[in-house]
mmCIF file of C-alpha atoms in Angstrom:
data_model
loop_
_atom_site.group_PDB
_atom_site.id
_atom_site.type_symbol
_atom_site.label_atom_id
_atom_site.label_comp_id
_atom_site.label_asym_id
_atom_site.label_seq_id
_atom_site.Cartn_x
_atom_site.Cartn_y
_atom_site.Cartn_z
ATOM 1 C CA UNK A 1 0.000 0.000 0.000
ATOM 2 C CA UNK A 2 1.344 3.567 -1.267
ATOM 3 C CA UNK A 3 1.478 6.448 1.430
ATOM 4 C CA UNK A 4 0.579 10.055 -0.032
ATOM 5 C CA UNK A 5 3.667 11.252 -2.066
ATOM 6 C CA UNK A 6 6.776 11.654 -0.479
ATOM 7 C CA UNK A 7 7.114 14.905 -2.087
ATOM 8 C CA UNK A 8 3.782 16.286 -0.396
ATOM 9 C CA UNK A 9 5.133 14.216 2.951
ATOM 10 C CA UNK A 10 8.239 16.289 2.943
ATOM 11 C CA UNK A 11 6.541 19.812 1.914
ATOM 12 C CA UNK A 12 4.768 20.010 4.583
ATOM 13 C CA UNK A 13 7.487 19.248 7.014
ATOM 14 C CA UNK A 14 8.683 22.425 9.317
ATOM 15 C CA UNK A 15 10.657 22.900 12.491
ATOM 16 C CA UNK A 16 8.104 21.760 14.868
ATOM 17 C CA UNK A 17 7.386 18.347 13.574
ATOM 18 C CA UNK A 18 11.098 17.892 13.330
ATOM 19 C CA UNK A 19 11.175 19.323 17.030
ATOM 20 C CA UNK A 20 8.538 16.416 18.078
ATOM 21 C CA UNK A 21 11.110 14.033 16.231
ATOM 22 C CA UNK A 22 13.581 14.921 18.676
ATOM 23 C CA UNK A 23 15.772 16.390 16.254
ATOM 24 C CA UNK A 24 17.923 19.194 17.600
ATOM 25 C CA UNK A 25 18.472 22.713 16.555
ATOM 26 C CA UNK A 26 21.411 22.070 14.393
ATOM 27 C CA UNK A 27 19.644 18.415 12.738
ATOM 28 C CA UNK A 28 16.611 20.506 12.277
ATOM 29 C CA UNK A 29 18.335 23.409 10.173
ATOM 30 C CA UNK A 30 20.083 20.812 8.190
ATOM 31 C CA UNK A 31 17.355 18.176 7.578
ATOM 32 C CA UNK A 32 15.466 21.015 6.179
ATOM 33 C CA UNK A 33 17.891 22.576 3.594
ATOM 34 C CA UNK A 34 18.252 18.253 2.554
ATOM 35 C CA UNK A 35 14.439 18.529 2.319
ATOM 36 C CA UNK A 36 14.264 21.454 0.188
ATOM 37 C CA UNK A 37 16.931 20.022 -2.208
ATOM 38 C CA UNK A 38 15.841 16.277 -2.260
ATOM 39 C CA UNK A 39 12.162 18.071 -3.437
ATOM 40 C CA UNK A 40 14.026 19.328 -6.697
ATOM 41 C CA UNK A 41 15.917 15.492 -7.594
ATOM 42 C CA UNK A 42 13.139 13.368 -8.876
ATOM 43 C CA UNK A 43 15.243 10.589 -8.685
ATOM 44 C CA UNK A 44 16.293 10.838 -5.479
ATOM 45 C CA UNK A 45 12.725 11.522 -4.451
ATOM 46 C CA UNK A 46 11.509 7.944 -6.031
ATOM 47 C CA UNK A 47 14.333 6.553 -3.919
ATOM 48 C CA UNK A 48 12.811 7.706 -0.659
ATOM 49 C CA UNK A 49 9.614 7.002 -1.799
ATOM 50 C CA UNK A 50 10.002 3.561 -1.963
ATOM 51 C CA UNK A 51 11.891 3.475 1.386
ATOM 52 C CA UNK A 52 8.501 4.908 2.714
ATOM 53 C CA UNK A 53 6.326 1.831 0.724
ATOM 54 C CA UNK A 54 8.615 -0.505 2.360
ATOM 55 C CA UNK A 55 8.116 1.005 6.096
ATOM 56 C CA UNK A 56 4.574 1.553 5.424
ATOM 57 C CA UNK A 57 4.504 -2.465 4.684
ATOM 58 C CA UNK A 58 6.569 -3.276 7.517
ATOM 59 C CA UNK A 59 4.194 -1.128 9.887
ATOM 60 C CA UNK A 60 2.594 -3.541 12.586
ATOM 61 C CA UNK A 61 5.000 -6.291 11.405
ATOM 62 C CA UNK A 62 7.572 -8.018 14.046
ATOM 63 C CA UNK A 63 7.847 -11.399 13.490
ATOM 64 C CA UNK A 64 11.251 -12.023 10.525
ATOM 65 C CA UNK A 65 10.198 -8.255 9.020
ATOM 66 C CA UNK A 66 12.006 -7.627 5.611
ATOM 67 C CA UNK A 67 14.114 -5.356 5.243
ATOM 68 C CA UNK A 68 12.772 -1.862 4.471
ATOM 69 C CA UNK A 69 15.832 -0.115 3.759
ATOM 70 C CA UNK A 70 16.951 -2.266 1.312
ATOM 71 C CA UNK A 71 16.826 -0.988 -2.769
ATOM 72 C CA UNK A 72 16.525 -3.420 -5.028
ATOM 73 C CA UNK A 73 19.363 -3.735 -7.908
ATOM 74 C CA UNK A 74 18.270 -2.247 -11.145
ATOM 75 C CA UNK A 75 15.672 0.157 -9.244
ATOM 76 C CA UNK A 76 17.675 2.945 -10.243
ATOM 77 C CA UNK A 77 21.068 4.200 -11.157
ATOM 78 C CA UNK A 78 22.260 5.717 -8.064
ATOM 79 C CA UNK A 79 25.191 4.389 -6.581
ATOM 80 C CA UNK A 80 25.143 4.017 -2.994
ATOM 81 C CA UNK A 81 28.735 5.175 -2.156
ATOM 82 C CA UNK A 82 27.953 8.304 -4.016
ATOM 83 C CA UNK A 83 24.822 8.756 -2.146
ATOM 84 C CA UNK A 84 26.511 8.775 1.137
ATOM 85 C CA UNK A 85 29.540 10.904 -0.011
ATOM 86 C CA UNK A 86 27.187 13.413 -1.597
ATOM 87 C CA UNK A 87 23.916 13.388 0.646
ATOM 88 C CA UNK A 88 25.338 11.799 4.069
ATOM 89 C CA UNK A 89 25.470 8.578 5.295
ATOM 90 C CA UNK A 90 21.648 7.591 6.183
ATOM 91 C CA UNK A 91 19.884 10.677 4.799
ATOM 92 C CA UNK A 92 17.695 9.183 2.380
ATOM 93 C CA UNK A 93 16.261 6.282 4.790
ATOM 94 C CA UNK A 94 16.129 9.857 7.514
ATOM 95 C CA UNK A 95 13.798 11.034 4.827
ATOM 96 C CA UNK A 96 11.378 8.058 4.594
ATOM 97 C CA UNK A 97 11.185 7.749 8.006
ATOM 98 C CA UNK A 98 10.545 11.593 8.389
ATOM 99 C CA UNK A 99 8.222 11.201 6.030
ATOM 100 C CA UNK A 100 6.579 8.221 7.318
ATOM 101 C CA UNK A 101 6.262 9.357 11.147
ATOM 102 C CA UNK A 102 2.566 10.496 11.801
ATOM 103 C CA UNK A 103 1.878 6.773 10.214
ATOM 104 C CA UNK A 104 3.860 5.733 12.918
ATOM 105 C CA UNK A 105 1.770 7.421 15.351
ATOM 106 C CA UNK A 106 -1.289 6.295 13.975
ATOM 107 C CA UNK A 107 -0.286 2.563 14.715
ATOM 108 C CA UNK A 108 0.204 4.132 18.231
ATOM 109 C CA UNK A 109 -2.919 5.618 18.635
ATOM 110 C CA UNK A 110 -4.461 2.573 17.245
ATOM 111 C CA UNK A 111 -3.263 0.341 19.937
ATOM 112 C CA UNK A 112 -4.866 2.950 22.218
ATOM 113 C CA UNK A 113 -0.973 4.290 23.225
ATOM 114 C CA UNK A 114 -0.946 7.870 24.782
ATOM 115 C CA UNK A 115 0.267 10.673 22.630
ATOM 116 C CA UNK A 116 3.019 11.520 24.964
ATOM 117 C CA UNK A 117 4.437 7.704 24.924
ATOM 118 C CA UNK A 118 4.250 7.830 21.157
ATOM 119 C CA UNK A 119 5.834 11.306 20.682
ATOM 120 C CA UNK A 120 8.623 10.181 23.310
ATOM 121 C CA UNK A 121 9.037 6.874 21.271
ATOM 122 C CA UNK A 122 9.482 8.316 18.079
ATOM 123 C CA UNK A 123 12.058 10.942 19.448
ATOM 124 C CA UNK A 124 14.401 8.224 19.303
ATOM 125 C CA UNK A 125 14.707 9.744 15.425
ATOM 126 C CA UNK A 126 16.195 13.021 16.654
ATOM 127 C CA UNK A 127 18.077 11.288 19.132
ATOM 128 C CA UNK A 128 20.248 8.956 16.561
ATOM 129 C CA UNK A 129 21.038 11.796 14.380
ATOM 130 C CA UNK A 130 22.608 13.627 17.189
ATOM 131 C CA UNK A 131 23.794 10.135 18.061
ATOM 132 C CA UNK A 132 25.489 10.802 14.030
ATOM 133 C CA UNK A 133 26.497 14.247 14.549
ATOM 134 C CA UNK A 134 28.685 13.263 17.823
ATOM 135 C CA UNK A 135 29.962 10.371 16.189
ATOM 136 C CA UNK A 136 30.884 11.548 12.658
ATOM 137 C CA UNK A 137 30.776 15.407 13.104
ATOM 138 C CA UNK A 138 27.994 16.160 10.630
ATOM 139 C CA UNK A 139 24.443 15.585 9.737
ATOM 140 C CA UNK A 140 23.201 11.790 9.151
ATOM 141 C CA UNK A 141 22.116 8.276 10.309
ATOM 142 C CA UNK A 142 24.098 5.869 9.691
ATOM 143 C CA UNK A 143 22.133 3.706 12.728
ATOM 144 C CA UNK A 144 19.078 4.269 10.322
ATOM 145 C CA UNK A 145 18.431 0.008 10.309
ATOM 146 C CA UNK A 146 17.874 0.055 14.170
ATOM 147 C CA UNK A 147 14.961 2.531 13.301
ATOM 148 C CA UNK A 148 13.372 -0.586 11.651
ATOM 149 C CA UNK A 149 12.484 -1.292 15.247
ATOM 150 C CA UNK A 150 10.849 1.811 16.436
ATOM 151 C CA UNK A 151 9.119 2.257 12.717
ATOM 152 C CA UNK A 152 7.568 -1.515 12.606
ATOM 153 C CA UNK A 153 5.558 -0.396 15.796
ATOM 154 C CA UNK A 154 7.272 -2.415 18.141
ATOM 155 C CA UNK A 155 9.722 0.385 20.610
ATOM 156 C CA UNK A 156 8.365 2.310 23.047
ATOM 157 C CA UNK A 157 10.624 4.743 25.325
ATOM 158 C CA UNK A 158 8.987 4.366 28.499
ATOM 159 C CA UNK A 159 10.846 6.355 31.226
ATOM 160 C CA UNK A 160 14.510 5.535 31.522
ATOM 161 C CA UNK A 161 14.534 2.555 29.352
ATOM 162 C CA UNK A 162 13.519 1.326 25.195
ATOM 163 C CA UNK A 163 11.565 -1.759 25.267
ATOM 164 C CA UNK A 164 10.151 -3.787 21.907
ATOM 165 C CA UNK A 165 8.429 -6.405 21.129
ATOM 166 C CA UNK A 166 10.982 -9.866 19.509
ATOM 167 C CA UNK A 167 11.207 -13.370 19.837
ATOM 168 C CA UNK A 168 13.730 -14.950 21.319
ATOM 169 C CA UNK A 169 14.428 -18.370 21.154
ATOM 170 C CA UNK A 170 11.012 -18.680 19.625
ATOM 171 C CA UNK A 171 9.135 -16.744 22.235
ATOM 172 C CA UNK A 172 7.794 -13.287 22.469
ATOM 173 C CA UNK A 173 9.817 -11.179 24.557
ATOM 174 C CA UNK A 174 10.251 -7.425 25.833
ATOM 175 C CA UNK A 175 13.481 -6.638 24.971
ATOM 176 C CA UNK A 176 15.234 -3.655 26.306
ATOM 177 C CA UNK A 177 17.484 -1.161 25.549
ATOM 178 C CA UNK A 178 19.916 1.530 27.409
ATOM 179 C CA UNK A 179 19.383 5.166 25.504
ATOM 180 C CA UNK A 180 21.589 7.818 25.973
ATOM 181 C CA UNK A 181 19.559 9.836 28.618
ATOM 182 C CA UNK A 182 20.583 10.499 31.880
ATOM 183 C CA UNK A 183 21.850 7.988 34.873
ATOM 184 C CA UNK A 184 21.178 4.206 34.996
ATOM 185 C CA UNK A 185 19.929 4.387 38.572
ATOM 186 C CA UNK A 186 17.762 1.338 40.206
ATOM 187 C CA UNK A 187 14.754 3.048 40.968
ATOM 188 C CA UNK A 188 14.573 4.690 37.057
ATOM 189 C CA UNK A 189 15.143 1.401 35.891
ATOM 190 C CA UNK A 190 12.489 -0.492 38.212
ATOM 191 C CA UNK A 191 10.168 2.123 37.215
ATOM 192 C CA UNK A 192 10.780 1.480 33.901
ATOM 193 C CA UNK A 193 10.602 -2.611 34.029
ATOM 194 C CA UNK A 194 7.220 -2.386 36.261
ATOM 195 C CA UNK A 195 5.802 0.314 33.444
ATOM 196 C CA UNK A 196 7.067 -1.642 30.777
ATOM 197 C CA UNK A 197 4.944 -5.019 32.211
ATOM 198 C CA UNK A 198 1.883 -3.455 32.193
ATOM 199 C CA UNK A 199 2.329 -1.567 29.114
ATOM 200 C CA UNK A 200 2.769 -4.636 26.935
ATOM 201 C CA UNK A 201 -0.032 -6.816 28.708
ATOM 202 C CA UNK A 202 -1.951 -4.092 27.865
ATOM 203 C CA UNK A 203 -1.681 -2.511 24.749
ATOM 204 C CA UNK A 204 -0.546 -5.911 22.663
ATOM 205 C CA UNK A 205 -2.242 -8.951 24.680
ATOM 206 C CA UNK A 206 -1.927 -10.610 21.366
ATOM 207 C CA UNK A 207 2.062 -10.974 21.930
ATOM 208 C CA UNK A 208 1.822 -12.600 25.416
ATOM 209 C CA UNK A 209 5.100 -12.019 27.075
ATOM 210 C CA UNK A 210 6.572 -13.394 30.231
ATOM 211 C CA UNK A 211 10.743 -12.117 30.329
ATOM 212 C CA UNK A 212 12.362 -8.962 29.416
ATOM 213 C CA UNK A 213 15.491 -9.743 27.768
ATOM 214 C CA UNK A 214 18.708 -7.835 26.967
ATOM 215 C CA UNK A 215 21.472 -8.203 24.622
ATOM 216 C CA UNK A 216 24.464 -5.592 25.466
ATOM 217 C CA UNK A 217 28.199 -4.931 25.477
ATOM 218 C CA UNK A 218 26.796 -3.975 29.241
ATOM 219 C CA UNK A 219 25.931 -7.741 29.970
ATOM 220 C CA UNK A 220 29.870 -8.311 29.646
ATOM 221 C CA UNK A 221 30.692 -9.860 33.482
ATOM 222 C CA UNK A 222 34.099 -8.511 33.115
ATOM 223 C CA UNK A 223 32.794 -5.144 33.692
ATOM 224 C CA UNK A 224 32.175 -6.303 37.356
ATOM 225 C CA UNK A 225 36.087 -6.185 37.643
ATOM 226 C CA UNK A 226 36.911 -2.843 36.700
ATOM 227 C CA UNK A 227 33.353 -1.097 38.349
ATOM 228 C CA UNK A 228 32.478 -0.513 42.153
ATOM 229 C CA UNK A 229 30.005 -3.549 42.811
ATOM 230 C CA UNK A 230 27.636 -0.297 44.046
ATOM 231 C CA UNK A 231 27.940 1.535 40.378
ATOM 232 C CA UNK A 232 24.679 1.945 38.323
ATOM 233 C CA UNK A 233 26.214 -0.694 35.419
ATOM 234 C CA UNK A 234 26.735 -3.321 37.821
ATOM 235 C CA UNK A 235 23.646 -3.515 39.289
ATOM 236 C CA UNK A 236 21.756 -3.024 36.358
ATOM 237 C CA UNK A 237 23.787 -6.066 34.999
ATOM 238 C CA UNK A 238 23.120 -8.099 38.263
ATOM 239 C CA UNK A 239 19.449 -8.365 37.373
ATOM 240 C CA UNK A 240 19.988 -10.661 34.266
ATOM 241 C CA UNK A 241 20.593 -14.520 34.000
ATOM 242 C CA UNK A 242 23.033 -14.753 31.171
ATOM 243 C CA UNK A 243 23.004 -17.240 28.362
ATOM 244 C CA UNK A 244 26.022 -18.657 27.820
ATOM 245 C CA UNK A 245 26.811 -17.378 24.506
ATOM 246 C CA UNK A 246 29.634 -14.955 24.099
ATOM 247 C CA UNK A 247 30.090 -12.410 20.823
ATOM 248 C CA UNK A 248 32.871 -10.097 20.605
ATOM 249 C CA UNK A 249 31.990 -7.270 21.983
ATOM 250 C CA UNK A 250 34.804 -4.262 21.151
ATOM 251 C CA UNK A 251 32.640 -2.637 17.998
ATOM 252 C CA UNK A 252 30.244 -1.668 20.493
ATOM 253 C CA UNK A 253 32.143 -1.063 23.931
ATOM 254 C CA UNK A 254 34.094 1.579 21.652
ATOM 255 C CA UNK A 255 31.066 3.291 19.644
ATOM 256 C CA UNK A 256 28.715 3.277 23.152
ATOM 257 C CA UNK A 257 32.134 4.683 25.728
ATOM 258 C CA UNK A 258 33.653 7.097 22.914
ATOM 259 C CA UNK A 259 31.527 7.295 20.025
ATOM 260 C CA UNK A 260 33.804 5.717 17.456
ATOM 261 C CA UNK A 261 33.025 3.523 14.614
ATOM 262 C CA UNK A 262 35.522 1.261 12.425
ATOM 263 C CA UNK A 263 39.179 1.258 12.640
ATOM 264 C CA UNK A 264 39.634 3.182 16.106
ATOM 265 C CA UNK A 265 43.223 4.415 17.079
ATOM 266 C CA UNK A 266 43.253 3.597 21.036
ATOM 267 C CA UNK A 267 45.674 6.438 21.446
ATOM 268 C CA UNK A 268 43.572 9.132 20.615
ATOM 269 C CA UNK A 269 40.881 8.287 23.118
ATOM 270 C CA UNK A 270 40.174 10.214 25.776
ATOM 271 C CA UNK A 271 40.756 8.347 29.430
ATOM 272 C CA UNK A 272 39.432 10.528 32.070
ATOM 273 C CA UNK A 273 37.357 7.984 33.833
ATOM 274 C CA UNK A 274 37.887 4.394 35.035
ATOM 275 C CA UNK A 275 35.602 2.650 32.489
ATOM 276 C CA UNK A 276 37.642 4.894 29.367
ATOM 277 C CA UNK A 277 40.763 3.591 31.096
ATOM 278 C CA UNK A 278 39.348 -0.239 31.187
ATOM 279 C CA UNK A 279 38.186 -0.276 27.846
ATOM 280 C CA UNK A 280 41.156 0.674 26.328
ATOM 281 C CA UNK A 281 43.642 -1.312 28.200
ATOM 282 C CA UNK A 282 41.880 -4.561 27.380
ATOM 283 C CA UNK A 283 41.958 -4.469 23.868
ATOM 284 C CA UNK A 284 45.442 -3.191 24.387
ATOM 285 C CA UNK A 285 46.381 -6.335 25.526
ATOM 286 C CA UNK A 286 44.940 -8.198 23.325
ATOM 287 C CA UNK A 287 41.605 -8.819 25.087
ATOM 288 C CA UNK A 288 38.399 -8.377 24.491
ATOM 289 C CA UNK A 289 34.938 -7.372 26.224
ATOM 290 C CA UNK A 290 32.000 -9.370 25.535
ATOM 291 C CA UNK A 291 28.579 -9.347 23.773
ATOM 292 C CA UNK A 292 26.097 -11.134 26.218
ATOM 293 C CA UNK A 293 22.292 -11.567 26.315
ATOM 294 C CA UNK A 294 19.877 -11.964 29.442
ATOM 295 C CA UNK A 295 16.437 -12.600 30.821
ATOM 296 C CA UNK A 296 14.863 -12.233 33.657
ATOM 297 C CA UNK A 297 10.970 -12.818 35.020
ATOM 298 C CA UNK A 298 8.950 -9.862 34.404
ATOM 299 C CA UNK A 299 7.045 -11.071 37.583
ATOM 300 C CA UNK A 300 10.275 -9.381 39.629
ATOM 301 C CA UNK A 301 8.601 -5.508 38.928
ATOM 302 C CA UNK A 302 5.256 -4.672 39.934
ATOM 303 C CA UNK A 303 3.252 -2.579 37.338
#
């Protein structure tokens, strides 16, 4: 099913529905100049619209979703390299879902979510291109796949933590995630997890769920070595029963501590604190932290 043209999507974009997005002052000045000059390249514009068919698809849609980002070969003659060097890395998919947002919503609204939940969810747009900016220095999204989640219907930012709807091991789950927002303190997150068990139960009783799960460079037990047992991390770690399944975990220890993706030269990082100083000196030596996924009983929280 075809939304209303991108092209009328995108005209009638301004600062405040970029400010609901969560986009900041300097994101919002530059998403709109992109706007204005991605609404004068036709071709361009039938790339993003077909972005925004694929999320409209996807919308409602979390069990093995396809891929919405992905072009197929032969739809056009743009080459993706070029793209990113000439538009930014991410800034067509940041079109389609800006384009693609009050759809979004009205998945929310039809679930019966309040307006404030939904706006806060799909801030999480905003949030990664700042996310962009710190990392790369300039506007973008190159974490534009994770917004699959949040775009399918399935995130919700409710209080400290992100929670969606997965399977896991063949069972529905609430999964959860850590944004960048402020401390990592017991009480935010056992508001969170008791919020987060009624929420579910009752705006999607058709995805029964028992455990919240978590998969996270912050899962990593060797973190318990180089934190005070009292720290925020720790005990947020503590309330998980691992799997025993271990991914290297360095990618994301260095983007998630110091904002750096790829090839990362440890001497130029900053180490002013005791976790910089720990992350550093085991992949130094040769080490490396750890990838590790967790569940709990969502019985543990009250709603």
């Amino acid at each position: 099913m075809a939304l209303t043209p991108v092209a009328d999507r995108l005209t009638a974009i301004d600062d405040e529905h970029l400010t609901r997005l969560g986009f900041r002052a300097d994101d919002r000045h530059d998403a709109l100049l992109t706007i204005r000059r991605a609404l004068d390249e036709p071709t361009v514009l039938a790339r993003v619209q077909y972005i925004a068919d694929q999320l409209l698809e996807q919308l409602g849609i979390f069990d093995r979703p396809k891929d919405p980002f992905a072009v197929p070969e032969g739809f056009d003659d743009l080459d993706p390299a070029v793209l990113d060097k000439e538009w930014g890395v991410g800034v067509l998919p940041l079109l389609a879902l800006v384009a693609t947002a009050d759809d979004v919503a009205g998945f929310h609204a039809g679930r019966g979510i309040d307006p404030e939940v939904s706006r806060r969810s799909l801030s999480d747009l905003g949030q990664q291109a700042w996310v962009h900016r710190r990392t790369f220095s300039g506007f973008g999204l190159h974490t534009y796949p994770w917004m699959r989640i949040c775009w399918s219907g399935a995130l919700y930012w409710l209080g400290r933590l992100q929670f969606n709807l997965t399977r896991y091991h063949g069972d529905w789950v609430v999964s959860t995630h850590i944004p960048e927002s402020g401390p990592l303190t017991p009480e935010a997150c056992a508001e969170s997890f008791g919020w987060a068990r009624t929420f579910f139960a009752e705006h999607f009783p058709d995805y029964p769920t028992t455990v919240f799960h978590c998969g996270s460079w912050l899962l990593d037990p060797q973190l318990t070595e180089v934190l005070a047992p009292e720290s925020n991390m720790v005990r947020f770690q503590q309330l998980w029963e691992l799997d025993d399944e271990q991914r290297v975990g360095d990618p994301d220890a260095l983007f998630f501590v110091f904002r750096r993706r790829g090839e990362v030269d440890l001497e130029t990082l900053p180490q002013d604190t005791s976790l910089q100083r720990a992350i550093v000196a085991k992949i130094r030596a040769g080490g490396h932290w750890q990838l590790r996924e967790g569940t709990f009983g969502q019985d543990r929280f009250a709603g």
